[in-house]
Amino acid sequence: MKKRFAFVLLISVLLIISAGCGNDNSGASGKPDSDGLFPIRVATPTVFNEITIADELGYFKEEGIKIEYTGVLGKGITEYQLIAQGINDAFIGGHPPNVAQARLAGLKMLAVAPGMVDNKDFPHVRYLVQDSSPIHSLNDIVGKKVAISNVAPCTDGYLKYYLSQQHLSEDVNWTTLPSPGQQEQSLEQGLVDVTTSHPPFAGLALKQKGIRQIATSWDILHSPGAGLSVRGFSEDFIKKNPDVVKGFTRALAKVRPWVNSHQEEAKQIVAKQLKLKPEDLSVFWYDEDKDINQDYIKQWFDISEQIGLWKKGDIQPADIFTNEYAPQ
C-alpha cells in the first residue's frame, strides 16, 4: 500500500505544469544574457533526458550556453508549436517522424543532433502486463486494452507495424493516457492490459510487485535506429545563431557517451530532477556518433508510411536533418 501511495504521489507531482509561457523571443536574439551565457529555452523534461545531465555536468556552460526550462508540455501541445510561437528555442524530445510531421504542417524544424537509440539491454520501449495476465507475447494483444501516451510511431506505431508484419488483426483498444506515469499506474490498478512504457517509468513500474515484461521495442525491429530521437531548432534559429547551434551539438556529443559509461551517476542526476529514487529508474542508451545516421531516419520513415502517417514521397529523410553543425 505504501508503494502504491508513493507511486500515486509521484504522478501527482509530475502532473504540475510550470508557468512561464510568454511570447518573449530573447532566445532568438543572437545575444547572450548579462552573465555572458546564451539562453536556450526548452520544455521541462518529464522523462530520462540527456539535456538535464549535460546541463548538470556544465557541458552547456563550457559552450557559453545556459538551458532555460519553460515548463512541462501541456496536453496536446508539441515542442514544435512552442518554438513556432517564440516560447521555446529547441526541441529536445521526439523522433524523426515528429519532425517530419511538423515540417509537413508548415513548421520549418530541423534536427541537428542525435539523442538515444534502441538497445537490446536498454530498450526504448518496454511492454508491461500484470503477472496474472493471460498475455505472454505481443501476438496476444489483439482485442486488448493497450495504453499509449499519445498517437505516435513509438507508441501505437511500433505495435501496428508489428501486427502488420505478423499478419495479425490490428483490432486493439488503444487507450491514451498522456500524463507521465499514468500508463503504469493504470496497469497496476487493472484499468489497462498492456503499457508502452518508456524510461524512467518502465523501471519504476517493474519495481512494483505483480508487473512483468512481455517484450521490448528491440524485439520488434532489432535495430538501434528504432529508438533514434533527435534534437534541433527552427531553420530561422539556426540561420541566426549558427555558432550557438554548434556549441549545443558539441555539448550533446560529450554527454551521450558519458551517460552510456556512467549510468548510475546519470540516474542520480535525473532522479534529482524528477524527484524519484535512482534505483527505480531505467535508462536510455545514447548514440555515440556525432552525426545523425540517415539510415536510422529511413527506418522511422518506413514505419510511418506503413501505418499511414503520411504518403510515401510526401517528405524525404534528408528533409528533416542536417549534420552541418555536428562536431568535427
Short mmCIF file of C-alpha atoms in Angstrom, two decimals:
data_model
loop_
_atom_site.label_atom_id
_atom_site.label_comp_id
_atom_site.label_asym_id
_atom_site.label_seq_id
_atom_site.Cartn_x
_atom_site.Cartn_y
_atom_site.Cartn_z
CA MET A 1 0.00 0.00 0.00
CA LYS A 2 2.87 2.39 0.83
CA LYS A 3 4.46 1.74 -2.57
CA ARG A 4 1.18 2.40 -4.33
CA PHE A 5 0.66 5.63 -2.40
CA ALA A 6 4.19 6.74 -3.24
CA PHE A 7 3.60 5.97 -6.91
CA VAL A 8 0.37 7.97 -6.98
CA LEU A 9 2.05 10.86 -5.15
CA LEU A 10 4.90 10.83 -7.64
CA ILE A 11 2.47 11.07 -10.55
CA SER A 12 0.67 13.97 -8.88
CA VAL A 13 3.94 15.88 -8.57
CA LEU A 14 4.84 15.29 -12.20
CA LEU A 15 1.44 16.49 -13.39
CA ILE A 16 2.10 20.01 -12.12
CA ILE A 17 2.64 22.20 -15.17
CA SER A 18 5.05 25.06 -14.74
CA ALA A 19 4.17 28.57 -15.79
CA GLY A 20 6.27 30.96 -17.84
CA CYS A 21 4.95 30.67 -21.39
CA GLY A 22 5.14 34.17 -22.82
CA ASN A 23 5.98 35.42 -26.27
CA ASP A 24 9.45 36.62 -25.29
CA ASN A 25 11.81 35.98 -28.20
CA SER A 26 15.04 36.66 -26.27
CA GLY A 27 16.43 33.21 -27.07
CA ALA A 28 16.46 34.05 -30.77
CA SER A 29 18.02 37.49 -30.33
CA GLY A 30 21.54 36.31 -31.12
CA LYS A 31 22.89 37.90 -27.92
CA PRO A 32 23.98 36.37 -24.60
CA ASP A 33 22.45 37.49 -21.32
CA SER A 34 24.27 39.72 -18.83
CA ASP A 35 26.00 36.63 -17.41
CA GLY A 36 27.64 36.05 -20.79
CA LEU A 37 25.66 32.88 -21.48
CA PHE A 38 23.30 32.42 -24.42
CA PRO A 39 19.89 31.16 -23.20
CA ILE A 40 18.26 28.24 -24.99
CA ARG A 41 14.67 27.72 -23.87
CA VAL A 42 13.31 24.18 -23.79
CA ALA A 43 10.34 22.29 -22.39
CA THR A 44 10.98 20.83 -18.95
CA PRO A 45 11.74 17.10 -19.36
CA THR A 46 9.47 14.62 -17.59
CA VAL A 47 11.42 11.53 -18.68
CA PHE A 48 15.06 10.43 -18.75
CA ASN A 49 16.80 13.01 -20.95
CA GLU A 50 20.45 13.80 -21.64
CA ILE A 51 19.80 17.56 -21.71
CA THR A 52 19.32 17.57 -17.94
CA ILE A 53 22.55 15.64 -17.49
CA ALA A 54 24.62 17.83 -19.84
CA ASP A 55 23.28 20.88 -18.02
CA GLU A 56 24.21 19.48 -14.59
CA LEU A 57 27.69 18.49 -15.77
CA GLY A 58 28.35 22.00 -17.07
CA TYR A 59 28.78 20.98 -20.70
CA PHE A 60 26.47 23.72 -21.97
CA LYS A 61 28.16 26.36 -19.81
CA GLU A 62 31.50 25.36 -21.33
CA GLU A 63 30.00 26.30 -24.71
CA GLY A 64 28.66 29.65 -23.48
CA ILE A 65 25.10 28.32 -23.27
CA LYS A 66 22.58 28.08 -20.47
CA ILE A 67 19.42 25.96 -20.61
CA GLU A 68 16.19 27.61 -19.50
CA TYR A 69 13.31 25.24 -18.71
CA THR A 70 9.96 26.81 -19.57
CA GLY A 71 7.63 24.20 -18.08
CA VAL A 72 6.14 20.81 -18.81
CA LEU A 73 4.30 20.47 -22.11
CA GLY A 74 0.55 20.79 -21.74
CA LYS A 75 -1.87 18.23 -23.11
CA GLY A 76 -1.97 18.34 -26.90
CA ILE A 77 0.92 20.82 -27.12
CA THR A 78 4.09 19.97 -29.02
CA GLU A 79 7.59 21.37 -28.70
CA TYR A 80 7.39 22.47 -32.33
CA GLN A 81 4.33 24.62 -31.70
CA LEU A 82 6.06 26.37 -28.81
CA ILE A 83 9.09 27.07 -30.96
CA ALA A 84 6.90 28.48 -33.72
CA GLN A 85 5.18 30.72 -31.14
CA GLY A 86 8.50 32.09 -29.88
CA ILE A 87 8.14 30.46 -26.46
CA ASN A 88 10.93 27.89 -26.80
CA ASP A 89 14.07 27.67 -28.91
CA ALA A 90 14.96 23.97 -29.15
CA PHE A 91 13.17 20.64 -29.28
CA ILE A 92 14.77 18.02 -27.04
CA GLY A 93 12.35 15.12 -27.28
CA GLY A 94 10.66 13.16 -30.01
CA HIS A 95 11.70 11.15 -33.01
CA PRO A 96 12.26 11.75 -36.73
CA PRO A 97 8.55 11.30 -37.61
CA ASN A 98 7.64 14.11 -35.21
CA VAL A 99 9.99 16.46 -37.04
CA ALA A 100 8.62 15.26 -40.38
CA GLN A 101 5.03 15.88 -39.30
CA ALA A 102 5.94 19.36 -38.05
CA ARG A 103 7.50 20.19 -41.42
CA LEU A 104 4.51 18.78 -43.28
CA ALA A 105 2.37 21.12 -41.16
CA GLY A 106 4.49 24.08 -42.27
CA LEU A 107 6.77 24.37 -39.23
CA LYS A 108 10.34 24.51 -40.53
CA MET A 109 12.12 22.45 -37.90
CA LEU A 110 15.48 20.78 -38.43
CA ALA A 111 17.25 18.12 -36.36
CA VAL A 112 20.94 18.83 -35.69
CA ALA A 113 21.94 16.10 -33.21
CA PRO A 114 21.02 12.51 -32.36
CA GLY A 115 19.76 11.50 -28.95
CA MET A 116 19.04 7.99 -27.77
CA VAL A 117 18.94 4.83 -29.86
CA ASP A 118 17.40 1.44 -29.18
CA ASN A 119 19.48 -1.20 -27.41
CA LYS A 120 18.74 -4.80 -26.50
CA ASP A 121 19.76 -4.29 -22.89
CA PHE A 122 18.45 -0.73 -22.54
CA PRO A 123 15.35 -0.68 -24.75
CA HIS A 124 13.45 2.34 -25.89
CA VAL A 125 10.02 0.86 -25.04
CA ARG A 126 9.02 -1.95 -22.68
CA TYR A 127 5.64 -3.68 -22.95
CA LEU A 128 4.34 -4.48 -19.48
CA VAL A 129 1.41 -6.51 -18.15
CA GLN A 130 0.18 -7.74 -14.79
CA ASP A 131 1.66 -11.03 -13.58
CA SER A 132 -1.77 -12.63 -13.70
CA SER A 133 -2.42 -11.54 -17.30
CA PRO A 134 -3.03 -14.19 -19.99
CA ILE A 135 -0.91 -12.03 -22.32
CA HIS A 136 2.51 -13.60 -22.83
CA SER A 137 3.67 -12.09 -26.14
CA LEU A 138 2.83 -9.25 -28.49
CA ASN A 139 0.75 -11.71 -30.52
CA ASP A 140 -1.70 -11.74 -27.62
CA ILE A 141 -2.54 -8.01 -27.63
CA VAL A 142 -5.25 -8.30 -30.30
CA GLY A 143 -8.56 -7.28 -28.73
CA LYS A 144 -6.85 -5.98 -25.59
CA LYS A 145 -6.70 -2.54 -23.99
CA VAL A 146 -3.24 -1.09 -24.68
CA ALA A 147 -2.15 2.15 -23.02
CA ILE A 148 -0.24 4.76 -25.02
CA SER A 149 0.87 8.26 -24.05
CA ASN A 150 -0.26 9.64 -27.41
CA VAL A 151 -0.67 8.51 -31.01
CA ALA A 152 2.90 8.26 -32.30
CA PRO A 153 5.24 5.94 -34.20
CA CYS A 154 6.86 4.68 -30.99
CA THR A 155 3.58 4.08 -29.12
CA ASP A 156 0.80 2.55 -31.19
CA GLY A 157 3.01 2.81 -34.30
CA TYR A 158 5.52 0.13 -33.28
CA LEU A 159 2.72 -2.26 -32.40
CA LYS A 160 0.70 -1.60 -35.55
CA TYR A 161 3.87 -2.25 -37.53
CA TYR A 162 4.46 -5.49 -35.62
CA LEU A 163 0.89 -6.73 -36.10
CA SER A 164 1.09 -5.92 -39.81
CA GLN A 165 4.39 -7.78 -40.16
CA GLN A 166 2.88 -10.80 -38.38
CA HIS A 167 -0.31 -10.62 -40.49
CA LEU A 168 -2.40 -10.22 -37.35
CA SER A 169 -5.53 -8.15 -36.80
CA GLU A 170 -4.98 -4.55 -35.71
CA ASP A 171 -8.12 -4.74 -33.56
CA VAL A 172 -6.61 -3.19 -30.44
CA ASN A 173 -8.31 -0.88 -27.96
CA TRP A 174 -5.81 1.99 -27.82
CA THR A 175 -6.19 3.93 -24.57
CA THR A 176 -4.49 7.33 -24.49
CA LEU A 177 -3.07 8.26 -21.09
CA PRO A 178 -0.85 11.32 -21.69
CA SER A 179 0.34 12.18 -18.19
CA PRO A 180 3.77 10.90 -17.09
CA GLY A 181 3.43 7.57 -15.26
CA GLN A 182 -0.32 7.36 -15.86
CA GLN A 183 0.00 4.23 -18.00
CA GLU A 184 1.90 2.33 -15.34
CA GLN A 185 -0.47 3.43 -12.59
CA SER A 186 -3.45 2.30 -14.69
CA LEU A 187 -1.83 -1.08 -15.30
CA GLU A 188 -1.24 -1.56 -11.59
CA GLN A 189 -4.93 -0.76 -10.99
CA GLY A 190 -6.05 -3.18 -13.70
CA LEU A 191 -7.57 -0.46 -15.90
CA VAL A 192 -5.49 -1.44 -18.96
CA ASP A 193 -4.00 -4.73 -20.16
CA VAL A 194 -0.67 -3.56 -21.60
CA THR A 195 1.54 -0.47 -21.35
CA THR A 196 4.01 1.03 -23.82
CA SER A 197 6.43 2.19 -21.12
CA HIS A 198 9.45 4.47 -21.58
CA PRO A 199 12.24 5.30 -19.12
CA PRO A 200 12.16 6.24 -16.34
CA PHE A 201 8.66 4.93 -15.65
CA ALA A 202 9.35 1.50 -17.15
CA GLY A 203 11.94 0.86 -14.47
CA LEU A 204 9.71 2.28 -11.75
CA ALA A 205 6.80 0.05 -12.81
CA LEU A 206 8.94 -3.08 -12.90
CA LYS A 207 9.85 -2.43 -9.27
CA GLN A 208 6.19 -2.85 -8.35
CA LYS A 209 5.08 -6.33 -7.39
CA GLY A 210 2.81 -8.03 -9.90
CA ILE A 211 4.20 -6.40 -13.06
CA ARG A 212 6.14 -8.26 -15.77
CA GLN A 213 7.57 -7.51 -19.19
CA ILE A 214 6.41 -9.39 -22.30
CA ALA A 215 8.60 -7.71 -24.94
CA THR A 216 10.53 -4.58 -25.91
CA SER A 217 10.87 -2.37 -28.96
CA TRP A 218 14.13 -4.18 -29.75
CA ASP A 219 12.16 -7.40 -30.19
CA ILE A 220 10.13 -5.73 -32.94
CA LEU A 221 12.81 -4.05 -35.04
CA HIS A 222 16.21 -5.37 -33.84
CA SER A 223 17.91 -2.09 -34.75
CA PRO A 224 19.42 0.89 -32.90
CA GLY A 225 17.57 3.11 -35.35
CA ALA A 226 14.23 2.07 -33.89
CA GLY A 227 14.94 4.26 -30.89
CA LEU A 228 16.61 7.23 -32.55
CA SER A 229 15.48 10.52 -31.07
CA VAL A 230 16.68 13.87 -32.36
CA ARG A 231 17.36 17.36 -31.04
CA GLY A 232 17.12 20.56 -33.03
CA PHE A 233 15.82 24.04 -33.74
CA SER A 234 13.83 26.02 -36.26
CA GLU A 235 15.61 26.85 -39.50
CA ASP A 236 15.32 30.52 -38.53
CA PHE A 237 17.11 30.00 -35.20
CA ILE A 238 19.87 28.02 -36.91
CA LYS A 239 20.37 30.73 -39.54
CA LYS A 240 20.60 33.48 -36.90
CA ASN A 241 22.71 31.56 -34.36
CA PRO A 242 24.97 29.04 -36.14
CA ASP A 243 27.74 29.20 -33.52
CA VAL A 244 25.26 28.57 -30.72
CA VAL A 245 23.93 25.54 -32.58
CA LYS A 246 27.48 24.23 -32.95
CA GLY A 247 28.06 24.69 -29.22
CA PHE A 248 24.81 22.88 -28.49
CA THR A 249 25.79 19.88 -30.62
CA ARG A 250 29.27 19.80 -29.04
CA ALA A 251 27.77 19.65 -25.55
CA LEU A 252 25.47 16.81 -26.57
CA ALA A 253 28.30 14.92 -28.28
CA LYS A 254 30.13 14.98 -24.93
CA VAL A 255 27.21 13.87 -22.79
CA ARG A 256 25.90 10.94 -24.87
CA PRO A 257 28.92 8.64 -24.35
CA TRP A 258 29.21 9.89 -20.77
CA VAL A 259 25.69 8.67 -19.99
CA ASN A 260 26.41 5.25 -21.51
CA SER A 261 29.54 4.80 -19.40
CA HIS A 262 28.22 6.45 -16.22
CA GLN A 263 24.67 5.19 -15.96
CA GLU A 264 24.48 5.19 -12.17
CA GLU A 265 25.70 8.78 -11.96
CA ALA A 266 23.28 9.73 -14.74
CA LYS A 267 20.42 8.16 -12.79
CA GLN A 268 21.35 10.27 -9.77
CA ILE A 269 21.10 13.46 -11.82
CA VAL A 270 17.80 12.59 -13.49
CA ALA A 271 16.31 11.24 -10.26
CA LYS A 272 17.01 14.56 -8.56
CA GLN A 273 15.24 16.47 -11.32
CA LEU A 274 12.25 14.09 -11.47
CA LYS A 275 12.10 13.60 -7.68
CA LEU A 276 12.49 9.83 -7.99
CA LYS A 277 14.76 7.24 -6.42
CA PRO A 278 17.78 6.48 -8.65
CA GLU A 279 17.40 2.74 -8.11
CA ASP A 280 13.89 2.89 -9.57
CA LEU A 281 14.98 4.42 -12.87
CA SER A 282 15.57 2.73 -16.19
CA VAL A 283 17.84 4.46 -18.68
CA PHE A 284 18.11 5.08 -22.40
CA TRP A 285 21.15 4.14 -24.48
CA TYR A 286 22.60 7.06 -26.44
CA ASP A 287 24.04 7.32 -29.93
CA GLU A 288 27.79 7.86 -29.59
CA ASP A 289 28.22 9.02 -33.18
CA LYS A 290 28.50 12.77 -33.66
CA ASP A 291 26.35 12.75 -36.80
CA ILE A 292 22.71 11.81 -37.30
CA ASN A 293 22.50 8.49 -39.16
CA GLN A 294 20.20 8.86 -42.18
CA ASP A 295 19.65 5.10 -42.35
CA TYR A 296 18.09 5.25 -38.88
CA ILE A 297 15.76 8.00 -40.04
CA LYS A 298 14.77 5.92 -43.05
CA GLN A 299 13.69 3.11 -40.71
CA TRP A 300 11.37 5.54 -38.95
CA PHE A 301 10.02 6.72 -42.29
CA ASP A 302 9.31 3.13 -43.37
CA ILE A 303 7.26 2.56 -40.20
CA SER A 304 5.47 5.91 -40.51
CA GLU A 305 4.50 5.34 -44.12
CA GLN A 306 3.31 1.81 -43.46
CA ILE A 307 0.99 2.94 -40.66
CA GLY A 308 -0.26 5.90 -42.71
CA LEU A 309 1.22 8.95 -41.01
CA TRP A 310 1.96 10.33 -44.48
CA LYS A 311 2.19 9.06 -48.03
CA LYS A 312 5.47 7.82 -49.43
CA GLY A 313 7.16 10.70 -51.23
CA ASP A 314 5.47 13.46 -49.23
CA ILE A 315 8.75 14.08 -47.40
CA GLN A 316 12.24 12.57 -47.51
CA PRO A 317 14.62 11.66 -44.64
CA ALA A 318 17.13 14.28 -45.85
CA ASP A 319 14.48 17.00 -45.45
CA ILE A 320 14.38 16.83 -41.67
CA PHE A 321 18.00 16.95 -40.51
CA THR A 322 21.45 18.40 -41.11
CA ASN A 323 24.91 17.32 -39.93
CA GLU A 324 26.43 20.66 -40.93
CA TYR A 325 26.69 21.77 -37.29
CA ALA A 326 27.94 18.47 -35.84
CA PRO A 327 31.35 18.48 -34.12
CA GLN A 328 34.24 17.77 -36.48
#
